[in-house]
Coordinates of C-alpha atoms and ligand atoms in Angstrom, one line a residue:
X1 CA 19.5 9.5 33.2
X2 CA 15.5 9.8 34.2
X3 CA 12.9 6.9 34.7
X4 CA 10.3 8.6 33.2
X5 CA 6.5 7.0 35.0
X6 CA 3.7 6.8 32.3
X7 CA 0.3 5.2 32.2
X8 CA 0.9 4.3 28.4
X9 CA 4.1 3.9 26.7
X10 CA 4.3 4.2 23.1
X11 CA 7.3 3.3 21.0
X12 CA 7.6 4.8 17.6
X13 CA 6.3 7.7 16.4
X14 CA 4.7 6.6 13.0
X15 CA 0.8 6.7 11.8
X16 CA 0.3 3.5 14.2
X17 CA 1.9 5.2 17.2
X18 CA 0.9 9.1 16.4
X19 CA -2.5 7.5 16.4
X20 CA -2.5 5.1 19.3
X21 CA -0.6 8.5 21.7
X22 CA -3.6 10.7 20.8
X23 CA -6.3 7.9 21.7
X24 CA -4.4 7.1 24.9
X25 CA -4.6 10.3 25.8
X26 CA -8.1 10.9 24.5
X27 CA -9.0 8.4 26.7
X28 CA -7.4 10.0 30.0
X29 CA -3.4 8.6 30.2
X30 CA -0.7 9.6 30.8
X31 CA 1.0 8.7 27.6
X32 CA 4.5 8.8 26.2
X33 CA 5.9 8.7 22.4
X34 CA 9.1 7.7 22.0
X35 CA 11.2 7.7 18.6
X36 CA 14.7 8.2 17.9
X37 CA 14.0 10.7 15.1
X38 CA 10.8 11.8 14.7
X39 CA 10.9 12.1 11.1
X40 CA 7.3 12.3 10.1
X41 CA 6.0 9.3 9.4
X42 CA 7.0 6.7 6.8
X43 CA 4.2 7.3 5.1
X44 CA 4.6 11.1 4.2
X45 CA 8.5 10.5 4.1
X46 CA 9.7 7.6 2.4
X47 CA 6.4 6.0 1.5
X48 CA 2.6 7.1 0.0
X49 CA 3.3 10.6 -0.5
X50 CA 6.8 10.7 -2.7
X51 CA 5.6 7.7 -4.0
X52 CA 2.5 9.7 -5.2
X53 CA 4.5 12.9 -6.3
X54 CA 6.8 10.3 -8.4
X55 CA 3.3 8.8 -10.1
X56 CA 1.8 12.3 -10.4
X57 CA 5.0 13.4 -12.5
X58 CA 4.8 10.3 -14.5
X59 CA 0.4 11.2 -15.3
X60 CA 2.1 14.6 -16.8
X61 CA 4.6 13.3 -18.7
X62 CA 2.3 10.3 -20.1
X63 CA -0.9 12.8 -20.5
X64 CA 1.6 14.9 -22.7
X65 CA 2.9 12.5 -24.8
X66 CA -1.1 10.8 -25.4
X67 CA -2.3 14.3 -26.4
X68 CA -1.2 13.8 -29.9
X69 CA -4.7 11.3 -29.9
X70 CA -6.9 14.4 -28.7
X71 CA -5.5 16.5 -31.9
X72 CA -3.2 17.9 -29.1
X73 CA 0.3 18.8 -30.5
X74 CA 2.5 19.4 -28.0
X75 CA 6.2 18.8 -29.8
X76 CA 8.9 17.2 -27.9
X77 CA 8.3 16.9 -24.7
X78 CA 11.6 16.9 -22.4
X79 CA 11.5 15.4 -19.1
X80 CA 13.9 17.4 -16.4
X81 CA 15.2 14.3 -14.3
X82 CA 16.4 16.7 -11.5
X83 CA 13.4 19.0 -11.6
X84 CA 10.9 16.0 -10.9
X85 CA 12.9 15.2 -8.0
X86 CA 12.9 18.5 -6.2
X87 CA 9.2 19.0 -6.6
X88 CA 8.9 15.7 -5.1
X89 CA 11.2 16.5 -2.7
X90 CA 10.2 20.0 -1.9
X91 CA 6.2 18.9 -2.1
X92 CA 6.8 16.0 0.2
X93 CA 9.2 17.7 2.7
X94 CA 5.7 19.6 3.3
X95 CA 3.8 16.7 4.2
X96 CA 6.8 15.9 6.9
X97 CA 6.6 19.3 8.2
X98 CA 3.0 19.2 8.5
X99 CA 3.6 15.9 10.8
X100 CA 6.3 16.8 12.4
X101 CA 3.9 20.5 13.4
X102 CA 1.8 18.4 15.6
X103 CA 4.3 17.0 17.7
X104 CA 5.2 20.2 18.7
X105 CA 1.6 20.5 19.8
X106 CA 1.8 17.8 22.1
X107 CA 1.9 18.5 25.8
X108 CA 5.2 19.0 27.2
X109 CA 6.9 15.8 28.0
X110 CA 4.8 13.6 26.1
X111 CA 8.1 13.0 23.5
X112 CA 11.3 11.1 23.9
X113 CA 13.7 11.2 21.3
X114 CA 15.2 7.7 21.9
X115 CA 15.2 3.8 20.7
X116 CA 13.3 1.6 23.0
X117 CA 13.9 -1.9 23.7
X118 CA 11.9 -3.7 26.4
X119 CA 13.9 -5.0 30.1
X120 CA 10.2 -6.5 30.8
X121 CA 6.8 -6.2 30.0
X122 CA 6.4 -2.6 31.1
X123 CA 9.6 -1.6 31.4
X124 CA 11.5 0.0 28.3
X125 CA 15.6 1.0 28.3
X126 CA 16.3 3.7 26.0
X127 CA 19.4 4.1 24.2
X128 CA 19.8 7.9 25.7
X129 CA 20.2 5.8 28.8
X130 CA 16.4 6.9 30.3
X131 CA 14.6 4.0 31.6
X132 CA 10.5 4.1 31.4
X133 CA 7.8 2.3 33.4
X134 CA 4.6 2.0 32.1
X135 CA 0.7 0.4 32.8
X136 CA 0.9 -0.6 29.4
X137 CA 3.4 -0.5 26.1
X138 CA 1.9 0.0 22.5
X139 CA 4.5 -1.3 20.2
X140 CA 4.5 0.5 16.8
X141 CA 7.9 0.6 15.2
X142 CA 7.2 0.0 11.6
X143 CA 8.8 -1.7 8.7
X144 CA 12.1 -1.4 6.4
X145 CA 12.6 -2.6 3.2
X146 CA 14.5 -5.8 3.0
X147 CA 17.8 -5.9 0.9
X148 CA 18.9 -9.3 0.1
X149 CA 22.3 -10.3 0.7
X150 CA 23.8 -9.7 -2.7
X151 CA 22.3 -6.3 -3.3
X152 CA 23.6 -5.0 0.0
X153 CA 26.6 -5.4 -1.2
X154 CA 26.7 -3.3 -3.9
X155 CA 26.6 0.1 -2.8
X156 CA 24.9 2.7 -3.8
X157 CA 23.4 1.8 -7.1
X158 CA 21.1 0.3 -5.3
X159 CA 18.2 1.7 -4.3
X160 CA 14.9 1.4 -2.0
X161 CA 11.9 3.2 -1.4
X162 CA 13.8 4.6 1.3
X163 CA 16.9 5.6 -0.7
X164 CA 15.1 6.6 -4.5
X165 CA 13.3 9.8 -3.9
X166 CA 16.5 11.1 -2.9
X167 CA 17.9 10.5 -6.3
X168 CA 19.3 13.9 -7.6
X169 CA 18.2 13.1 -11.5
X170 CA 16.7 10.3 -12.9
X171 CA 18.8 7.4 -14.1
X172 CA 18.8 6.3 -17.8
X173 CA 18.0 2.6 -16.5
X174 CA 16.6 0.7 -13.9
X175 CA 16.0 -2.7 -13.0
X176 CA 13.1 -3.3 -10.7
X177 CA 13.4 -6.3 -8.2
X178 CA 9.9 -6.9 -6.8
X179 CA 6.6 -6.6 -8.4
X180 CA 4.6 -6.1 -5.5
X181 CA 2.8 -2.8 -4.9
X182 CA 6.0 -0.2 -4.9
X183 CA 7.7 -2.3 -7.5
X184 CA 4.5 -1.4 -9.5
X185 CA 3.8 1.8 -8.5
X186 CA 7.3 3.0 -9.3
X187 CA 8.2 0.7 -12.3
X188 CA 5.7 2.3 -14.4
X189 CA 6.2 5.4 -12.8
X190 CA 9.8 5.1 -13.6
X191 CA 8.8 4.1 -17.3
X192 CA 6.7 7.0 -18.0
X193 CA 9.0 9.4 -17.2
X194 CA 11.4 8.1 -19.7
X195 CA 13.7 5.7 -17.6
X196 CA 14.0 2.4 -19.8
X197 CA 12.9 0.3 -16.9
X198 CA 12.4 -4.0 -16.5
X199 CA 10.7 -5.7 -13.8
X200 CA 11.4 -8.7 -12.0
X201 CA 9.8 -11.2 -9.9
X202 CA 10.5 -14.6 -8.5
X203 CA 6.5 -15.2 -8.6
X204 CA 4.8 -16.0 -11.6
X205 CA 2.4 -12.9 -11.1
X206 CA 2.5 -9.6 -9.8
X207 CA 0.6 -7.6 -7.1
X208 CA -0.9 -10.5 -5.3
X209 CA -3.2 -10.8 -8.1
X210 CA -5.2 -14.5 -8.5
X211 CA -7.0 -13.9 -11.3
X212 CA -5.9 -14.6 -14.7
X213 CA -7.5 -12.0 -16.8
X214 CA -7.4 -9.1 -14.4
X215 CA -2.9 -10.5 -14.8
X216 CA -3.3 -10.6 -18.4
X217 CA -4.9 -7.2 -18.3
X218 CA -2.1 -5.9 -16.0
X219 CA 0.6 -7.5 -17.8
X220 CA -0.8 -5.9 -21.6
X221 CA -0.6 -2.4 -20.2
X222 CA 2.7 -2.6 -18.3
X223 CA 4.5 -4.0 -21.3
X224 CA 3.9 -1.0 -23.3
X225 CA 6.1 0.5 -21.3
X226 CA 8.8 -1.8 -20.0
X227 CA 10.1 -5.4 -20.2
X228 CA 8.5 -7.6 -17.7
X229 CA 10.0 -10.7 -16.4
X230 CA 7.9 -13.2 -14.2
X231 CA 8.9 -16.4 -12.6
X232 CA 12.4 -15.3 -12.5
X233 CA 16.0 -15.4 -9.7
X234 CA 18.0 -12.6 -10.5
X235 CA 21.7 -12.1 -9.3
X236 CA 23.4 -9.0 -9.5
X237 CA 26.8 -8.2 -10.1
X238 CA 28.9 -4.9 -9.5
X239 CA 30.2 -3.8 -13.6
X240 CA 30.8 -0.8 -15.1
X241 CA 28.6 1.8 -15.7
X242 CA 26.4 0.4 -13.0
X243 CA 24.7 -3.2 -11.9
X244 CA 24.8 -6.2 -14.4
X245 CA 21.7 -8.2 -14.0
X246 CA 21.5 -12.1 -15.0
X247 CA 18.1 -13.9 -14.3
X248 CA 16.9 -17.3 -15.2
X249 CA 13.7 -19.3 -14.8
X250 CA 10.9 -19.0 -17.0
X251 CA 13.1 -16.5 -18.8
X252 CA 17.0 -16.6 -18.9
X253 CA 19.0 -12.8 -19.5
X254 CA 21.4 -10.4 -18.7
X255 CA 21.4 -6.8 -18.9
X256 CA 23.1 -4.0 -17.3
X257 CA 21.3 -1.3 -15.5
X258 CA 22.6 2.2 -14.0
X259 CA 20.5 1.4 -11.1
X260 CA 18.4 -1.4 -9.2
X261 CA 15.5 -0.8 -6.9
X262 CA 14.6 -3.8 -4.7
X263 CA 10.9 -3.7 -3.7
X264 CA 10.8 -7.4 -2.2
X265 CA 9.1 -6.5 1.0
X266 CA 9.2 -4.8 4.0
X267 CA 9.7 -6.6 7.7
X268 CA 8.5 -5.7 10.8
X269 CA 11.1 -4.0 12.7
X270 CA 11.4 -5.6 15.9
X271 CA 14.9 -7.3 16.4
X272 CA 15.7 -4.9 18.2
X273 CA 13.3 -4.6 20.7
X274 CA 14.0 -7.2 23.0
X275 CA 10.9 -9.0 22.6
X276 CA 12.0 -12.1 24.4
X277 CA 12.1 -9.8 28.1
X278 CA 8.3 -8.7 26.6
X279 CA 7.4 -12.2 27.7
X280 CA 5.0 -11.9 24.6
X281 CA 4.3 -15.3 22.9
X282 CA 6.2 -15.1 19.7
X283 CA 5.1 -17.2 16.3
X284 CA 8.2 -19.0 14.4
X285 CA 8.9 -16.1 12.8
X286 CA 9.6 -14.2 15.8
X287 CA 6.2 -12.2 15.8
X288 CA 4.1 -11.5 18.5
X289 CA 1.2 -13.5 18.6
X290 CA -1.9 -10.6 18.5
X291 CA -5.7 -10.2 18.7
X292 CA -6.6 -8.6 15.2
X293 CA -9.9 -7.0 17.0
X294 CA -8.2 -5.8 20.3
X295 CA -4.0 -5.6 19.2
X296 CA -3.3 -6.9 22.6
X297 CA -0.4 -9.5 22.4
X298 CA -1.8 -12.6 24.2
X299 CA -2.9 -11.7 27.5
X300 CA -0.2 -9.0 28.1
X301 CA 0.0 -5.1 29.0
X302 CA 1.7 -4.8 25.3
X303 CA -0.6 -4.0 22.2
X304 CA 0.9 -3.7 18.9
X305 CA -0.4 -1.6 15.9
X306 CA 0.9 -0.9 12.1
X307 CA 3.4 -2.7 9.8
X308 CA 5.4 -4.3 12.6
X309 CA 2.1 -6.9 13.0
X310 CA 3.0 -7.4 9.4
X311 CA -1.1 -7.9 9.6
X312 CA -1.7 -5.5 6.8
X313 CA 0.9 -2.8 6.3
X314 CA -1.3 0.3 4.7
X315 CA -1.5 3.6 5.9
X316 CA -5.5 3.6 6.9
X317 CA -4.7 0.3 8.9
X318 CA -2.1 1.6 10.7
X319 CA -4.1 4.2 11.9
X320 CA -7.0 2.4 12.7
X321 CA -4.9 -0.2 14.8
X322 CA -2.9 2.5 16.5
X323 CA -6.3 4.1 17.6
X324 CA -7.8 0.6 18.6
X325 CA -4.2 -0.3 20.5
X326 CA -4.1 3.4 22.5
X327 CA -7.9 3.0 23.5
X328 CA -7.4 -0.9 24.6
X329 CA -3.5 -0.1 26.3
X330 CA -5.9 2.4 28.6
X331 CA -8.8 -0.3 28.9
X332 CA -5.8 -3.1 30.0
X333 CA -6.7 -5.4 31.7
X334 CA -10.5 -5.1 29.7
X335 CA -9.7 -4.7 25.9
X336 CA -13.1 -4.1 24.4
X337 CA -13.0 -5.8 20.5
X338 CA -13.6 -3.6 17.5
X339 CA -15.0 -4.7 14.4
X340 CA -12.2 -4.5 11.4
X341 CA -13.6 -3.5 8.1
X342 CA -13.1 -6.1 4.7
X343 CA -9.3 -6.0 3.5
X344 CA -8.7 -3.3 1.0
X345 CA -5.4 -2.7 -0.9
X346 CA -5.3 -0.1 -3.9
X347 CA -2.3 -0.6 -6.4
X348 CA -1.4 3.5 -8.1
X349 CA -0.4 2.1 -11.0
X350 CA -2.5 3.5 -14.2
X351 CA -5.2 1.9 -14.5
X352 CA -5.6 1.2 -10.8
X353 CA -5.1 -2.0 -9.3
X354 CA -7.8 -3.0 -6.6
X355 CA -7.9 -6.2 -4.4
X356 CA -10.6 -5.7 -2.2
X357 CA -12.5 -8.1 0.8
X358 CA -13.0 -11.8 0.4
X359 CA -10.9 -14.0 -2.0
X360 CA -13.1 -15.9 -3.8
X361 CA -14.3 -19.6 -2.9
X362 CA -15.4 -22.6 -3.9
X363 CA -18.9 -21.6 -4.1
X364 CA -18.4 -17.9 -4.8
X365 CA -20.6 -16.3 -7.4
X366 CA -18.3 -14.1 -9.8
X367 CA -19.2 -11.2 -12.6
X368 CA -17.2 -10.3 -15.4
X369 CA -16.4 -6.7 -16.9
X370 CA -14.4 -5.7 -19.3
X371 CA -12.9 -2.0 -19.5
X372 CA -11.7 -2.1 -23.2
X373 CA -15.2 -1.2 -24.7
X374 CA -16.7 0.7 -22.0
X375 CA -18.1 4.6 -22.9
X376 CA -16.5 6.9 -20.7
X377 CA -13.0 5.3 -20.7
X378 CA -12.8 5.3 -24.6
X379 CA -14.0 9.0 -24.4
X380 CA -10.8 9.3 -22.4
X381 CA -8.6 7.3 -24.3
X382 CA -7.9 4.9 -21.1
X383 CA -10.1 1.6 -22.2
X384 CA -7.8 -0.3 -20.4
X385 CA -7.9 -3.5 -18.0
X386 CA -11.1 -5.5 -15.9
X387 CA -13.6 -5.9 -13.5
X388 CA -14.2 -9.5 -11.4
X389 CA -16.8 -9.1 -8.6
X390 CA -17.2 -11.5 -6.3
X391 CA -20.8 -12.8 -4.0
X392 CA -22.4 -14.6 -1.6
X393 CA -24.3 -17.8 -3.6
X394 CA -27.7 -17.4 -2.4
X395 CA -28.6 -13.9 -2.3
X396 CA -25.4 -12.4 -4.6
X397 CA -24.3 -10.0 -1.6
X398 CA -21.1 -8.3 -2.9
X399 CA -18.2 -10.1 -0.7
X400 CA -15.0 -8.7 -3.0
X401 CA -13.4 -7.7 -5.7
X402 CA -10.2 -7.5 -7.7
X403 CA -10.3 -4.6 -10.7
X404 CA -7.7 -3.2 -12.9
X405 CA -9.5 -0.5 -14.7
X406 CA -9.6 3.3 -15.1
X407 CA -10.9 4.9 -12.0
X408 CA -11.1 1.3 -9.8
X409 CA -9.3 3.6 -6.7
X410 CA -12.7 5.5 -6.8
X411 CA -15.3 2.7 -7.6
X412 CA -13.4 0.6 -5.1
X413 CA -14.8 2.7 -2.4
X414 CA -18.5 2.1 -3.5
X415 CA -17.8 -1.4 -3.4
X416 CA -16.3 -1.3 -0.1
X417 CA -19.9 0.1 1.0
X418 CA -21.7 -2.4 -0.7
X419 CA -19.7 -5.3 1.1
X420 CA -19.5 -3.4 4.4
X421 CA -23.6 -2.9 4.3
X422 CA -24.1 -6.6 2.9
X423 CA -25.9 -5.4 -0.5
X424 CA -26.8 -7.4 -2.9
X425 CA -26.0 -7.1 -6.9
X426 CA -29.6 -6.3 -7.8
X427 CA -30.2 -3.9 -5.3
X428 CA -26.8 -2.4 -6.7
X429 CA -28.8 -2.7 -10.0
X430 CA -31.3 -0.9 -8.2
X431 CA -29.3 2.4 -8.1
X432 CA -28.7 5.1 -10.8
X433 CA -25.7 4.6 -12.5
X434 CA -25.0 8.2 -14.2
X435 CA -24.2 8.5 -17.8
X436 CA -21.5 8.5 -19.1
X437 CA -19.6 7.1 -16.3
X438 CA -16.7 4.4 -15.5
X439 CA -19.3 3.2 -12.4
X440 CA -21.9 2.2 -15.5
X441 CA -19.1 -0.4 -16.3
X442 CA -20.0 -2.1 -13.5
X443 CA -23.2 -3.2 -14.6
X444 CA -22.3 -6.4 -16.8
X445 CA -20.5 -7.5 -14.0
X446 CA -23.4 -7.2 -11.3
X447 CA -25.8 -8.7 -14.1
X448 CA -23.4 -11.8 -14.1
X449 CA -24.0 -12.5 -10.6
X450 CA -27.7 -11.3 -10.6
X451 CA -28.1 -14.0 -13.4
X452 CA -26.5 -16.6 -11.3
X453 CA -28.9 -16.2 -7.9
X454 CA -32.5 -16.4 -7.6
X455 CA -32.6 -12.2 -7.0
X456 CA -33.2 -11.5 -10.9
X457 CA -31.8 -8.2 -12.9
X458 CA -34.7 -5.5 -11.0
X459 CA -37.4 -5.9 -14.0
X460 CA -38.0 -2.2 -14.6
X461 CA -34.4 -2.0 -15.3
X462 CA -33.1 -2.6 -18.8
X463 CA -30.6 -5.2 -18.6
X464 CA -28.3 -3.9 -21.3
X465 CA -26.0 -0.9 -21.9
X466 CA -27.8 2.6 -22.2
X467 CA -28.6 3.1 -26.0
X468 CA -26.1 5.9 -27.4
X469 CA -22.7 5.0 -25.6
Ligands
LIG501 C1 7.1 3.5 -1.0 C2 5.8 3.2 -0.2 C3 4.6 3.6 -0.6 C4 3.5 3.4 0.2 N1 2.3 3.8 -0.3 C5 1.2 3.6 0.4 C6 -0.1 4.0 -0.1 O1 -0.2 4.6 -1.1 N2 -1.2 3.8 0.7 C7 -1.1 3.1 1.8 O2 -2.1 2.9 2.5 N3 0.1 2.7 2.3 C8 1.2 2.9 1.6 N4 2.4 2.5 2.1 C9 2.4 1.8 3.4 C10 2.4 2.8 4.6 O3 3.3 3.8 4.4 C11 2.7 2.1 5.9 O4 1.7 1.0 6.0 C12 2.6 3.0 7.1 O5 3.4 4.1 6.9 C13 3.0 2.3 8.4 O6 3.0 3.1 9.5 P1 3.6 2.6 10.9 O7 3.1 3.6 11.9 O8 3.4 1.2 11.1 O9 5.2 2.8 10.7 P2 6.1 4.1 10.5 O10 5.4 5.3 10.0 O11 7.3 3.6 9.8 O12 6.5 4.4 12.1 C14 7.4 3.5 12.8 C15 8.2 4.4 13.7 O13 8.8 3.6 14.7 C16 10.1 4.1 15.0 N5 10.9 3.1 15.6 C17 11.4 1.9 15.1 N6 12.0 1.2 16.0 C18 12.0 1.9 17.2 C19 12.5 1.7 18.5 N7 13.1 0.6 18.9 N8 12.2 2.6 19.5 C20 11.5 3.7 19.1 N9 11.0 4.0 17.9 C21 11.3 3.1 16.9 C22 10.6 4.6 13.6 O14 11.6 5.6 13.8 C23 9.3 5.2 13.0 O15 9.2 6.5 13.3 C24 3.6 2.7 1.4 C25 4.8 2.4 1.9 C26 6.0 2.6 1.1 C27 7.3 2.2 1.6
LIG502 N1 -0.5 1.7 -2.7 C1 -0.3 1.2 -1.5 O1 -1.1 1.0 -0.7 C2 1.1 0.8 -1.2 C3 2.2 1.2 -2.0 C4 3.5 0.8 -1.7 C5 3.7 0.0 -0.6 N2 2.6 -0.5 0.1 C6 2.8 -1.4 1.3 O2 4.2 -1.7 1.4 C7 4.3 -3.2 1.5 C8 5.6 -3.6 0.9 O3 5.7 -3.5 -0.5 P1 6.6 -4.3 -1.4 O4 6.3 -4.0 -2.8 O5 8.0 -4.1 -0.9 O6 6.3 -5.8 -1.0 P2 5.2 -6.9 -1.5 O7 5.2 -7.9 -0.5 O8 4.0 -6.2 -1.9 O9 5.9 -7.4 -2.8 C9 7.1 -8.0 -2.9 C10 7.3 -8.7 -4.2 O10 8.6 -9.1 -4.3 C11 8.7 -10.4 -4.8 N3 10.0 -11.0 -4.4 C12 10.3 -11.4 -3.1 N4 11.6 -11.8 -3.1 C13 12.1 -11.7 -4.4 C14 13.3 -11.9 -5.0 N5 14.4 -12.3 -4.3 N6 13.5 -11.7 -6.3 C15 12.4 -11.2 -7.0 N7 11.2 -11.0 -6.5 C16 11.0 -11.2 -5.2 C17 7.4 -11.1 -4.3 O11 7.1 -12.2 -5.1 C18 6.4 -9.9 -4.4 O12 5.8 -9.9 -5.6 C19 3.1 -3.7 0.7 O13 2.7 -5.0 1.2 C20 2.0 -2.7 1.0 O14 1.3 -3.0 2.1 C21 1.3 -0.1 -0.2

């Protein structure tokens, strides 16, 4: 047993607390990083990374089976269930290693493998029986995937995004319970490699998305694939051969699946972390109260940073909290605010989903696009999906977006630059938009808003599509 005496304690060792350690100690403290397992990050483990090798598979298997409309024969094309998953799971045990390198690069000492819980507000107990004192505590322990009571009974045929890249081969069935962004992602991942998949939510859309055509847009291409059921309870039930799914609401069912995957968020993890002896404030959901611009809970030596703020659980936030939490846990008692950058959530489903900064408003200004007749995407054989920007009234200054379109995950980031540098949709207008290009589909959009504020469509600019495509 060792009370170990640090000027920054930092419990988990994810992207959140990786990130807040190094900044600590960029910053001159004494840090510690303390994690019972040290497994790499959710991210590269159990989260974006199999999640992407899964989707990757899925682009193969689809790309093969469109080629026939290039004049591409390719014959039958067999999927091999088991040799998808060990890719994935040789390709992403890479990414772990790769993490799990630099903590031996750490200096000695800096890691405890351990589960903290706080005894007060700088003072942890570990479950190796170590205590630690600290200046200050960063809390970064994460998020698990919640398993409603009647699935976690049911064994293992059911599955989360922690339990489904380990799948030796891949199931003839699968219901999907959650169409949020891993329901999504791995629905249609699912479906494209030949698993007969349907989708369920309680809500009567999917992905968070407001807007009805950008839903309607979503909903055309993901039925092509599998069923889709929206505004729907589902209870499961243990039968043979797998789970037996009944569902009523806007749509009343049963079917039986070899396996389920429930994707119906992820909680902070923080029961077990005492938070009560934190002496944090707590909201009535038993979450610290935090400053999004500093991560300092209330007026306390304890910052938190990544999905246990529940704030918004993506990787580059996570990061970027964990960094602003390590600098400010050194600063303590003087956090100095940072500026956080517009919200920005990409969906990996094909097309890409995108929500991205403001929702609109009552007095938003919004522009229309539709992907279905644009060049370069019917060159490609992907005219899929839509395009609603979103503006300021007066001058049309780009304030967000929400897209569903082919290559929205790369336009998206344009956009983010527009909002972030407060430009307008004719000085967008202004730019060259190459040809032919998804970005040129863009255009009607901007126009709509340009036609809506007194900054006209630039006049030396030909306010139509380029003659020839
Ligand atoms: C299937 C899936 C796909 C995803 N895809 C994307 C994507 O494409 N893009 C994107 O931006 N985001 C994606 N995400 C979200 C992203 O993975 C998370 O936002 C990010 O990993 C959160 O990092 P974190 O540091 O908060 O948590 P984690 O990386 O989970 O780290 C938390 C750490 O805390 C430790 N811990 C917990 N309790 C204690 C305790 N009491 N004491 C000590 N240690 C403790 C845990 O062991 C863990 O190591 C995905 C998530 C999932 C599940
Ligand atoms: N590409 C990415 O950036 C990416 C990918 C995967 C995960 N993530 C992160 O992981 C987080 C968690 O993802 P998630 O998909 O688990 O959660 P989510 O909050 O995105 O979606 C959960 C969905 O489940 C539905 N739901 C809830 N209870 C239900 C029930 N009992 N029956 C049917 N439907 C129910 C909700 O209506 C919602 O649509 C996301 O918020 C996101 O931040 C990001």
């Amino acid at each position: 047993m060792a009370d170990h005496i640090c000027d920054v304690a930092v419990i988990g060792a994810g992207t959140a607390g990786i990130a807040a350690e190094r900044n600590a100690r960029r910053h001159g403290a004494a840090t510690l990083l303390i994690d019972p397992e040290f497994i790499g990050t959710t991210c590269a483990s159990v989260g974006c990374m199999p999640s992407k090798l899964l989707i990757a598979a899925a682009e193969n298997a689809y790309a093969a089976a469109q080629s026939d409309i290039f004049g591409i024969r390719t014959g039958d094309i067999a999927i091999d269930g088991k040799a998808v998953m060990q890719r994935l799971r040789e390709e992403r045990d890479k990414f772990t290693a790769g993490t799990r390198s630099r903590f031996e690069k750490l200096p000695r000492g800096t890691t405890i493998r351990a589960r903290a819980r706080f005894t007060a507000p700088t003072t942890l107990a570990l479950d190796n029986g170590d205590t630690v004192s600290a200046k200050a505590v960063v809390i970064a322990t994460g998020s698990s995937p919640m398993v409603p009571e009647p699935f976690a009974a049911l064994g293992n045929d059911v599955l989360t995004s922690d339990t489904i890249f380990e799948i030796e081969d891949l199931p003839r069935s699968l219901a999907v319970i959650g169409g949020g962004t891993i329901g999504l992602e791995l629905a249609q991942a699912m479906a494209r490699l030949g698993v007969e998949v349907s989708l369920f939510d309680r809500a009567e859309t999917l992905g968070k998305v407001q807007d009805q055509e950008i839903l309607d847009a979503l909903l055309d291409v993901l039925t092509r694939d599998m069923n889709v059921h929206l505004g729907v309870d589902v209870t499961p039930e243990k039968a043979a051969g797998g789970i037996n799914i009944s569902w009523k609401g806007k749509s009343t069912g049963h079917q039986l699946f070899e396996k389920v995957l429930v994707a119906v968020g992820r909680p902070p993890n923080l029961k077990d972390l005492d938070l009560a002896a934190a002496g944090v404030e707590l909201d009535d959901r038993g979450r610290p109260l935090f400053d999004r611009t500093t991560m300092q809970c209330g007026e306390a030596p304890i910052f938190i940073a990544g999905d246990d703020n529940a704030d918004a659980p993506l990787l580059h936030e996570a990061a970027t909290e964990g960094a602003i939490a390590g600098r400010n846990a050194v600063a303590y008692p003087a956090s100095i605010p940072s500026r956080r950058t517009p919200s920005f959530a990409i969906t990996f489903t094909d097309p890409p989903l995108v929500l991205l900064g403001q929702e609109p408003g009552e007095n938003t200004l919004t522009g229309f696009a539709s992907y279905t007749d644009q060049g370069r995407a019917k060159v490609e054989a992907r005219a899929d999906g839509c395009i609603r920007l979103y503006a300021e009234p007066e001058e049309g200054v780009l304030t967000g977006a929400a897209m569903f379109a082919p290559g929205a995950d790369h336009m998206a980031h344009l956009l983010m630059l527009a909002i972030m540098k407060r430009v307008s949709a004719s000085q967008l207008l202004e730019m060259p938009f190459y040809h032919p290009t998804l970005e040129e589909g863009l255009r009607p959009a901007l126009r709509d808003i340009c036609g809506a504020t007194p900054t006209p469509i630039p006049g030396d600019r030909d306010g139509r599509e380029p003659p020839g495509g």
